[in-house]
Short mmCIF file of C-alpha atoms in Angstrom, two decimals:
data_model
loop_
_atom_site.label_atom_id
_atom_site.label_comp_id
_atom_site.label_asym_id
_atom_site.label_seq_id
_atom_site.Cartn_x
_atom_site.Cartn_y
_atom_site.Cartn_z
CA UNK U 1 219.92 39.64 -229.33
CA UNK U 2 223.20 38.79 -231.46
CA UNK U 3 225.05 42.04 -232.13
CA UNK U 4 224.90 43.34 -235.50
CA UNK U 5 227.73 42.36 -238.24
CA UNK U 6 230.77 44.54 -238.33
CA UNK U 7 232.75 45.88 -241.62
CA UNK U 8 235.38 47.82 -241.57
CA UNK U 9 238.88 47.80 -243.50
CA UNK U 10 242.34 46.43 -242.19
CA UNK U 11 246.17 44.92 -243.57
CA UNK U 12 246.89 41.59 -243.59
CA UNK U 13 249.82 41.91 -241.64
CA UNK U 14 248.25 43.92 -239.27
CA UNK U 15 245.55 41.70 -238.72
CA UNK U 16 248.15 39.07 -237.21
CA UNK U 17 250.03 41.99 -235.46
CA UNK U 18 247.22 42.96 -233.28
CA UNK U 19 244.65 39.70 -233.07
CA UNK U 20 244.79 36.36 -231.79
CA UNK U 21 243.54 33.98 -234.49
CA UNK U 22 242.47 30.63 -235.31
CA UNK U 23 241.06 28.49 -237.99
CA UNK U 24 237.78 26.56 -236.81
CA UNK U 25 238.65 22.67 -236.30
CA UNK U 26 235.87 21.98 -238.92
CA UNK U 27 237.59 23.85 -241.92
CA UNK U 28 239.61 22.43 -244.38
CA UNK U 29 243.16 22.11 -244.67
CA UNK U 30 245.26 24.60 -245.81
CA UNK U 31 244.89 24.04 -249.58
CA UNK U 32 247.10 26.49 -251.75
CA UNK U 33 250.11 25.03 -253.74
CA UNK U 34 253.54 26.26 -255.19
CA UNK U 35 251.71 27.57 -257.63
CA UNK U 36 249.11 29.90 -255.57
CA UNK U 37 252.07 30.48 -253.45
CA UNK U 38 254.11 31.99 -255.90
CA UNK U 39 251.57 34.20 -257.65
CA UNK U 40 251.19 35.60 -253.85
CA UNK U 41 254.93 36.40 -253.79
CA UNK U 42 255.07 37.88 -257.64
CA UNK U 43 251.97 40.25 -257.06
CA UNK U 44 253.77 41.26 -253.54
CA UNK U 45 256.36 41.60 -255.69
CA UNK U 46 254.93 43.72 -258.44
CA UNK U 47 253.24 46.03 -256.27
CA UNK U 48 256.17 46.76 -253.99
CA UNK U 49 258.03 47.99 -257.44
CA UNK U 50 255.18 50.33 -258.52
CA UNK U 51 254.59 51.17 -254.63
CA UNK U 52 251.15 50.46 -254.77
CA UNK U 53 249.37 48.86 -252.36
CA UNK U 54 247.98 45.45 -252.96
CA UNK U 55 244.43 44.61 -252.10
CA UNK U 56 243.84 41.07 -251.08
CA UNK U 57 240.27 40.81 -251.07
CA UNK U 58 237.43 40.15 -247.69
CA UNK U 59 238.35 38.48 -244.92
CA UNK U 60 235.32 36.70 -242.40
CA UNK U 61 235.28 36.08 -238.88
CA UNK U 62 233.60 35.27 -236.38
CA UNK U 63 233.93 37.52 -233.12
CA UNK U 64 235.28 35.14 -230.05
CA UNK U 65 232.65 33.66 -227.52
CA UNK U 66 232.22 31.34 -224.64
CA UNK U 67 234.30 28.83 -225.85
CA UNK U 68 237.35 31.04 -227.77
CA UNK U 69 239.12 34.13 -226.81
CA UNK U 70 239.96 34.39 -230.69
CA UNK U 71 238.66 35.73 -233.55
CA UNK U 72 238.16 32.48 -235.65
CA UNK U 73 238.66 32.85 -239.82
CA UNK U 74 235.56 31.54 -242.05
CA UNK U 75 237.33 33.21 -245.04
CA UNK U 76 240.53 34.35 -245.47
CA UNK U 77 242.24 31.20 -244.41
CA UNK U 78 244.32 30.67 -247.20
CA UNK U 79 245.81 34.04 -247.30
CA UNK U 80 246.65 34.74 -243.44
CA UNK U 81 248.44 31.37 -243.45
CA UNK U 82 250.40 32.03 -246.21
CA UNK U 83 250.95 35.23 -244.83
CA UNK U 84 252.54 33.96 -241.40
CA UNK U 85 254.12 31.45 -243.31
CA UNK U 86 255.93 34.13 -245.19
CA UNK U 87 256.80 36.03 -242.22
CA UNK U 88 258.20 32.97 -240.43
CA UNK U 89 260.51 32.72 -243.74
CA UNK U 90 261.31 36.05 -243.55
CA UNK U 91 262.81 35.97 -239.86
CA UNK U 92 264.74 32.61 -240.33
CA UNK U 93 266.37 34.48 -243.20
CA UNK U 94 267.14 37.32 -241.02
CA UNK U 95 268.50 35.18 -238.95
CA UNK U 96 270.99 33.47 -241.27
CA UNK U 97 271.94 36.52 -242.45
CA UNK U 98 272.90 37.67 -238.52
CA UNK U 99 270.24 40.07 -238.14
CA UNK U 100 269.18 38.33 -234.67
CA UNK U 101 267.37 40.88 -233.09
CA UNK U 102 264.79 41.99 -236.03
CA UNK U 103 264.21 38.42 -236.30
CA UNK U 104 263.31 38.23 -233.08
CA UNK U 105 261.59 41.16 -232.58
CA UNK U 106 259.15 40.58 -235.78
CA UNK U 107 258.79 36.74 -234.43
CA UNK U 108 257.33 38.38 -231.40
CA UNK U 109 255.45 41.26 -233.39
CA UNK U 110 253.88 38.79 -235.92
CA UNK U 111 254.01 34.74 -235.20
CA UNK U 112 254.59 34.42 -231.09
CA UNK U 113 254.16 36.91 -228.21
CA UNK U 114 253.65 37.97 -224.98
CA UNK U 115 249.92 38.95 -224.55
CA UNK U 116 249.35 40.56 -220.70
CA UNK U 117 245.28 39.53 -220.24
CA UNK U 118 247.13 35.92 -220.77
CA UNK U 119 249.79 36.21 -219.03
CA UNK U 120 252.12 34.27 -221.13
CA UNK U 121 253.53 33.73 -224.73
CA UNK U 122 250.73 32.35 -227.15
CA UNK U 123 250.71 31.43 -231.03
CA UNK U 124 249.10 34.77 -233.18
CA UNK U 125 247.09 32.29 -235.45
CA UNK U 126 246.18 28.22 -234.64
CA UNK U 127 245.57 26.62 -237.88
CA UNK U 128 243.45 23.12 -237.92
CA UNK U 129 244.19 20.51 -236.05
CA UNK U 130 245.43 18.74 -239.56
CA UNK U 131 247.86 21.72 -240.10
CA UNK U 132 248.67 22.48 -236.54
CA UNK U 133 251.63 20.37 -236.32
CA UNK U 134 253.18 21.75 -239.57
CA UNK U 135 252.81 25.27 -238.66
CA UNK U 136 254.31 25.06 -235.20
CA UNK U 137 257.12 23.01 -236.40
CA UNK U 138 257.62 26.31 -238.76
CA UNK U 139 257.38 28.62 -236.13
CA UNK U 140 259.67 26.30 -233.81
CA UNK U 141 262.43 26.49 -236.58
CA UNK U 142 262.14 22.64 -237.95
CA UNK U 143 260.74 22.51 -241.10
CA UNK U 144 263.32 19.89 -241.92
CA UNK U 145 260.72 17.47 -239.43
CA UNK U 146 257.82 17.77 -241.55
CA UNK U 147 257.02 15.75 -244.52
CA UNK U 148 258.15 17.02 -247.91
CA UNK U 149 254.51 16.69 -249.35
CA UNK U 150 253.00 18.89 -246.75
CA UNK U 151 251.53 21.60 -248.40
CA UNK U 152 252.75 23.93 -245.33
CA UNK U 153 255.92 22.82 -246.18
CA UNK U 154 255.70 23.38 -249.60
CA UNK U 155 255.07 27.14 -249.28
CA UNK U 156 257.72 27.54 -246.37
CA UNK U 157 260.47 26.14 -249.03
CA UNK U 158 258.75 28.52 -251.99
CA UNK U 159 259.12 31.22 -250.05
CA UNK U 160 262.67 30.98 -248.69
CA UNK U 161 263.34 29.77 -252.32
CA UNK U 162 262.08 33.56 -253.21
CA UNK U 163 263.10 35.68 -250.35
CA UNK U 164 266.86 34.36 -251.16
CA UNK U 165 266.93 35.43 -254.68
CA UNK U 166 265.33 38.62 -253.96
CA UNK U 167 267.95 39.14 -251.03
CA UNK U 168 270.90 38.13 -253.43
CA UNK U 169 269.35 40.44 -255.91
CA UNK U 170 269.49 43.54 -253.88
CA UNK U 171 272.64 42.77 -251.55
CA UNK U 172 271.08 44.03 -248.49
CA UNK U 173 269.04 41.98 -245.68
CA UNK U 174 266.56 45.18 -245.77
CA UNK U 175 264.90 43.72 -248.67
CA UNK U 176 263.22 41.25 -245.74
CA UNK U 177 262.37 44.19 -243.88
CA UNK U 178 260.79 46.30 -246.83
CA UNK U 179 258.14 42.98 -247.16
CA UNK U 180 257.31 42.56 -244.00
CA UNK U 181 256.60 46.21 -243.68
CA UNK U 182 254.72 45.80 -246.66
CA UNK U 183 252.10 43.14 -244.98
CA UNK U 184 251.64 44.96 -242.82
CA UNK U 185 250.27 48.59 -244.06
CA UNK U 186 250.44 47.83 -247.45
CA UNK U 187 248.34 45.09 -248.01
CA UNK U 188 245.13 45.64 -247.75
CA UNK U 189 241.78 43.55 -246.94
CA UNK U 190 238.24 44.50 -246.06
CA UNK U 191 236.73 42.80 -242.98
CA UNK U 192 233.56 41.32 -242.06
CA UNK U 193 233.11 40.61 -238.28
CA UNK U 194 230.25 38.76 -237.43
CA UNK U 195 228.59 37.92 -233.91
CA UNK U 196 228.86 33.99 -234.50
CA UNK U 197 229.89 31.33 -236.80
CA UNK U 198 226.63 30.33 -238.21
CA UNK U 199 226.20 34.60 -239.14
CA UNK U 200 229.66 34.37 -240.13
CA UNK U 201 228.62 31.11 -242.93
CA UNK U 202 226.27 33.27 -244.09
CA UNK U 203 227.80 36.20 -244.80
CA UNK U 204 230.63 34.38 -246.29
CA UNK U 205 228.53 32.36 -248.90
CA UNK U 206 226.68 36.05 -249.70
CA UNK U 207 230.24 37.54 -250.44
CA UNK U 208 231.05 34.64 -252.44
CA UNK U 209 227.49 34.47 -254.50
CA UNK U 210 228.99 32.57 -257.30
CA UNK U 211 227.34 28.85 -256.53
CA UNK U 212 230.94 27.36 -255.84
CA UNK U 213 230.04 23.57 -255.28
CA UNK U 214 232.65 23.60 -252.61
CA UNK U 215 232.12 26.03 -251.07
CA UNK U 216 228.83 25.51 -250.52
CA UNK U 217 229.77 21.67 -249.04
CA UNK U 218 232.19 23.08 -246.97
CA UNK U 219 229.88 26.02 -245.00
CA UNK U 220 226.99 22.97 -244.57
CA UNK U 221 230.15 20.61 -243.52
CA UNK U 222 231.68 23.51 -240.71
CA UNK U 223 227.90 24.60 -239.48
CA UNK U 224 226.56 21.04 -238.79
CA UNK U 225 229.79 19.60 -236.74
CA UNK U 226 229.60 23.11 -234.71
CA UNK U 227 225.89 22.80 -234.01
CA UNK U 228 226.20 19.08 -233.75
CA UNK U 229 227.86 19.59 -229.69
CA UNK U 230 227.01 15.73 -227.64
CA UNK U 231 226.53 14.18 -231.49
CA UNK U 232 229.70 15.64 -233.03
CA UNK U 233 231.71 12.19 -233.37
CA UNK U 234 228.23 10.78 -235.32
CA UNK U 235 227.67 13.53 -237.22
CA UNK U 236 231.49 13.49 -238.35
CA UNK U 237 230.99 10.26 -238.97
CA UNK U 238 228.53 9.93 -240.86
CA UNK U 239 229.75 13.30 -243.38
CA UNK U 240 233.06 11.49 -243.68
CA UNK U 241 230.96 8.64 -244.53
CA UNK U 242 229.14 10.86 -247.48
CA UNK U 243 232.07 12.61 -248.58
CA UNK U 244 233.73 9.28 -249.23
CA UNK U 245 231.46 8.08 -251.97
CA UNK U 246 231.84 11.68 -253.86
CA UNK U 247 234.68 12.21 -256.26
CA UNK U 248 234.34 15.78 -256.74
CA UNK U 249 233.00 18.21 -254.07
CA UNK U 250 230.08 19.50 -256.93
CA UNK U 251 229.17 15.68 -257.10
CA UNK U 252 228.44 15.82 -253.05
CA UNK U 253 226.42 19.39 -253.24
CA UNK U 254 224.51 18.15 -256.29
CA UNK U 255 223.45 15.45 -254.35
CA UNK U 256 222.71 17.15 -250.88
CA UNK U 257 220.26 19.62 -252.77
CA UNK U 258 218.53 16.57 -254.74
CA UNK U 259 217.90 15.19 -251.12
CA UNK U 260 216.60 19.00 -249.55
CA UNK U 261 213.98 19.61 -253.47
CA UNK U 262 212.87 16.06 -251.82
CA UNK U 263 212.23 16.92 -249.18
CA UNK U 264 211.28 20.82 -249.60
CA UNK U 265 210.91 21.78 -252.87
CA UNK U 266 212.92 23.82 -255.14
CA UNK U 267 215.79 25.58 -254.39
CA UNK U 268 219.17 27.17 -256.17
CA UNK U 269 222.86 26.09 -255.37
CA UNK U 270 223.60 29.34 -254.01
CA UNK U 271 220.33 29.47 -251.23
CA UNK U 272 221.23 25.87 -250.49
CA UNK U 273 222.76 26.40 -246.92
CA UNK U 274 220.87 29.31 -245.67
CA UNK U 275 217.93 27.45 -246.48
CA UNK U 276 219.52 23.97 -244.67
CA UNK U 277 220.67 26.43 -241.75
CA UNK U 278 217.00 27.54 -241.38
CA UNK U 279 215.54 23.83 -240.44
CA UNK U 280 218.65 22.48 -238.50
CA UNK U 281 218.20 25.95 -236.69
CA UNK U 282 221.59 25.64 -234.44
CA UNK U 283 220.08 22.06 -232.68
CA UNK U 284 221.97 19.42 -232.11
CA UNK U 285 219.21 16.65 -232.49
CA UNK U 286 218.51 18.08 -235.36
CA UNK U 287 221.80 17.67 -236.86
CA UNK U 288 222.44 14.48 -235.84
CA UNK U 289 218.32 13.63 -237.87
CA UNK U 290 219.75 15.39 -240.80
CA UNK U 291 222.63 13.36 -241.60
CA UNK U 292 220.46 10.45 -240.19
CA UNK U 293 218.09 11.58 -243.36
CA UNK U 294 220.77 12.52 -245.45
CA UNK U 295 223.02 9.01 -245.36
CA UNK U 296 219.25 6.84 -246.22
CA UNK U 297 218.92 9.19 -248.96
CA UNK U 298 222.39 8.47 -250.33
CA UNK U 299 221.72 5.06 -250.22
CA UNK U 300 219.03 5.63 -253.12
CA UNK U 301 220.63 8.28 -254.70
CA UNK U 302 224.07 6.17 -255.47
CA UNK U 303 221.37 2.80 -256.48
CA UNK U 304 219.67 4.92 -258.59
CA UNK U 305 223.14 5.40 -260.65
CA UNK U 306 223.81 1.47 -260.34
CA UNK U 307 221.84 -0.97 -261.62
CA UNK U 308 224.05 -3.47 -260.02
CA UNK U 309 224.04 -2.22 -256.95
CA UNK U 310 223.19 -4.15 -254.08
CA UNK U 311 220.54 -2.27 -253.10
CA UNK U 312 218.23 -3.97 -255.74
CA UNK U 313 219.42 -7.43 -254.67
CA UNK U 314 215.87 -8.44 -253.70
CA UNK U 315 214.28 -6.31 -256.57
CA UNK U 316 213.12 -8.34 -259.86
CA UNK U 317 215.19 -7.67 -262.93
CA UNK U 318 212.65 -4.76 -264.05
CA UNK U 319 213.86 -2.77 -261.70
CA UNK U 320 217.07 -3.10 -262.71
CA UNK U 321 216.12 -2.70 -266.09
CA UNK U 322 214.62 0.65 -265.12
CA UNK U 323 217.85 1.49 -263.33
CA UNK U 324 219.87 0.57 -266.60
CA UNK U 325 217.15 3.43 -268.55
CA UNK U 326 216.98 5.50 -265.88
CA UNK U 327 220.96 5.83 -266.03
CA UNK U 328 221.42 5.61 -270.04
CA UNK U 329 218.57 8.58 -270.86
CA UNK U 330 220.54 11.14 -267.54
CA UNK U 331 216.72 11.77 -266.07
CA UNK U 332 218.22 13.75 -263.56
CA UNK U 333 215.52 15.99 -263.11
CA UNK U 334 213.49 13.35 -261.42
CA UNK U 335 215.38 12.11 -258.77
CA UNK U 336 214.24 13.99 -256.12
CA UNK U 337 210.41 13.10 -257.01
CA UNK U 338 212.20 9.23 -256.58
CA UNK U 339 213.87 10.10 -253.35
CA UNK U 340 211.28 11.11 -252.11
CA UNK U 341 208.89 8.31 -253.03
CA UNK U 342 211.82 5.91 -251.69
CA UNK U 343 211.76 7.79 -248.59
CA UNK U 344 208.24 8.09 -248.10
CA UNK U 345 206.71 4.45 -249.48
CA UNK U 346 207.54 1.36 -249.40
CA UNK U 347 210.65 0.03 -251.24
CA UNK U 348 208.48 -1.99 -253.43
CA UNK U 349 206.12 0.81 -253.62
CA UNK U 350 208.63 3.09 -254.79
CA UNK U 351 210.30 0.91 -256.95
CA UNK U 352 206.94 0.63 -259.02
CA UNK U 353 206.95 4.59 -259.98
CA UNK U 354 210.76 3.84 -261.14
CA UNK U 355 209.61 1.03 -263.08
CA UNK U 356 206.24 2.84 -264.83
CA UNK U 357 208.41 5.58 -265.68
CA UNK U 358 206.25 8.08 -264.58
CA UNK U 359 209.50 10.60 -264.86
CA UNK U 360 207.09 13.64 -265.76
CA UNK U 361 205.19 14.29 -262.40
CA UNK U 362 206.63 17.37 -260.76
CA UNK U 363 208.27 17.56 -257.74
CA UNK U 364 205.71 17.79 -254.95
CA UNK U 365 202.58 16.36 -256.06
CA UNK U 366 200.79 13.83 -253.95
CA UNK U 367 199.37 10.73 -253.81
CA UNK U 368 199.01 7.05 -253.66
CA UNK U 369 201.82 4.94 -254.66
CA UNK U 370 201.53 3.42 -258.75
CA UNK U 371 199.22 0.72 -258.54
#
C-alpha cells in the first residue's frame, strides 16, 4: 500500500540546499520570460526592504523510487529553476568581484556538491532533457555557449543585469550574500510530497482547481509517457502527433474531453485527468489503446471543422454540405454524440446522422444508425 501524501512547509533555497532534484523528462520546458523573471527579482526585492518574508506558493513532488534517488518536481518547476539560476548568478558575481571562496562555498552549498551515500560530486537539481544542456553550461560558467534565445539564458543575463545594479547601488559584494541568505530562510513554500507521480498529478491538478487548459494537457501528457514503459516512443509519438494540429493548448484539452463525453459521458475540465487516470489505470497497453483511440478520434474531430478535408473525399457533396452547416451554426455541443457514432458505425453510417441533422439527441442514447 502507497504511503500516504506528505505536507509540510519549507524555503526555496533550502529545498536545493538539502535535496537532490530533478524535473521529470516528460515536463515542459522551462517556460518563464524576462518578464516573470524580473517580477521574481522585484518582489525578492521588495520584501528584503520591508524584511518580510516572501511566500512563493506549493511546491509538488514526487518522493524518489526504483528508478530515481531524487525527489522529482510536478509543480514548482518554474520557481526552483529560476531560483538556481539566480544563485548561479549570484556566485559568478562573487567571483568577479574576488570573493572566491563564498562563491565557491555557496556553488557547493546550493548548485554542485559532494553527497557521501554517492560518493561523488552531483548536480542539486537536473532540469529536462530540453533544458539540461543550458543549465549545466550555467553551472559550468559558459553562458556565453548557449543560444541568446534560450529562455535559460535569458534569465541568467536578467539576473546578472539586476544583481549588478543592486551591487553598484549598495557598494558592497554583501548585497549577494544578503539574497542568497534570503532564499534560503526567507522564502517560503509549502510542500506536498507524494508517494508517486501519478498521486503527485493528482494532487497537483487539486491544488490548482482552476480548469487551466494547460495544465490539464500537460498532467494527461507527463502521466501517459510515464505509464506508457515498452510503448513510450509510440505513445510520444503519436501525442506529438496531436499536439501538432492544436494551436493553443485549450484547443487540444477541448478536444481530448469531446473524445472521453464520447466515449464516457459527461465530465468537467477540471475532473478530466483523474477521470482519464482511472481507465488507463498505470498500464502500459492501455496507454498505448488510448492514444490509439485518441489519434482516430482526431481524425473526425479536425473533418468535422473542414468541409474540405480529405477525409470526406469519398463522401457525396451532402456531407460536405453538412460539414459547411455543421461549422457555420458552432454545434459544438454535438460532437461527441458524432464521434462517437463515427467511432462506433460505419463511416457511411455515421455520416447519415451528420447529414439528417439529428444535432438534438443527447449524448449517450442508443440505437440503430439513421436509416
Amino acid at each position: 500500500m502507497a504511503e500516504a501524501t506528505q505536507f509540510g512547509h519549507d524555503r526555496l533555497g533550502h529545498l536545493l540546499a538539502d535535496h537532490l532534484l530533478e524535473v521529470p523528462r516528460f515536463q515542459r520546458s522551462y517556460a518563464w520570460d524576462q518578464t516573470n523573471v524580473e517580477e521574481f527579482l522585484s518582489d525578492l526585492e521588495a520584501a528584503r526592504g520591508k524584511d518580510v518574508d516572501y511566500f512563493m506558493g506549493t511546491v509538488v513532488f514526487a518522493r524518489p523510487d526504483a528508478e530515481t534517488d531524487r525527489r522529482r518536481i510536478v509543480d514548482g518547476q518554474q520557481r526552483l529553476a529560476t531560483t538556481a539560476v539566480l544563485l548561479i548568478a549570484i556566485r559568478d558575481e562573487l567571483q568577479r568581484l574576488g570573493r572566491s571562496r563564498q562563491a565557491d562555498e555557496l556553488g557547493k552549498r546550493f548548485l554542485r556538491g559532494y553527497v557521501i551515500r554517492k560518493n561523488e560530486e552531483v548536480e542539486r537539481l537536473l532540469l529536462s532533457p530540453k533544458d539540461l544542456p543550458d543549465y549545466q553550461a550555467l553551472l559550468d560558467g559558459s553562458s556565453a555557449s548557449i543560444e541568446p534565445n534560450s529562455r535559460i539564458r535569458i534569465a541568467y543575463e536578467s539576473c546578472v543585469s539586476h544583481l549588478a545594479a543592486l551591487t553598484a547601488q549598495s557598494g558592497t559584494p554583501d548585497t549577494l550574500i544578503d539574497i542568497a541568505n534570503q532564499l534560503e530562510s526567507r522564502v517560503q513554500v509549502l510542500v506536498a510530497e507524494a508517494s508517486d507521480l501519478p498521486e503527485a498529478y493528482v494532487i497537483f491538478e487539486t491544488l490548482n482547481d482552476r480548469g487551466a487548459d494547460l495544465t490539464t494537457a500537460d498532467l494527461l501528457k507527463n502521466y501517459l509517457f510515464s505509464s506508457s514503459k515498452d510503448y513510450f516512443q509510440f505513445v510520444e509519438s503519436r501525442w506529438m502527433a496531436l499536439e501538432m494540429n492544436f494551436e493553443r493548448p485549450e484547443d487540444l484539452v477541448k478536444f481530448i474531453r469531446y473524445h472521453h463525453v464520447s466515449q464516457h459521458g459527461a465530465v468537467a475540465t477540471r475532473k478530466l485527468y483523474r477521470s482519464i487516470q482511472g481507465d488507463v489505470a498505470g498500464s502500459a497497453a492501455k496507454a498505448k489503446k488510448y492514444v490509439e483511440d485518441l489519434s482516430k478520434s482526431q481524425d473526425v474531430y479536425l473533418a468535422l471543422r473542414d468541409p474540405d478535408n480529405s477525409y470526406w473525399s469519398n463522401s457525396p457533396s451532402e456531407v460536405r454540405n453538412a460539414v459547411h452547416a455543421f461549422r457555420r451554426f458552432q454545434l459544438e455541443a454535438n460532437i461527441p454524440l458524432l464521434l462517437a457514432a463515427f467511432a462506433t458505425w460505419t463511416k457511411r453510417d455515421a455520416s447519415k446522422l451528420l447529414v439528417k441533422g439529428l444535432f438534438r439527441v443527447p449524448v449517450g442514447v442508443s440505437g440503430a444508425p439513421v436509416s
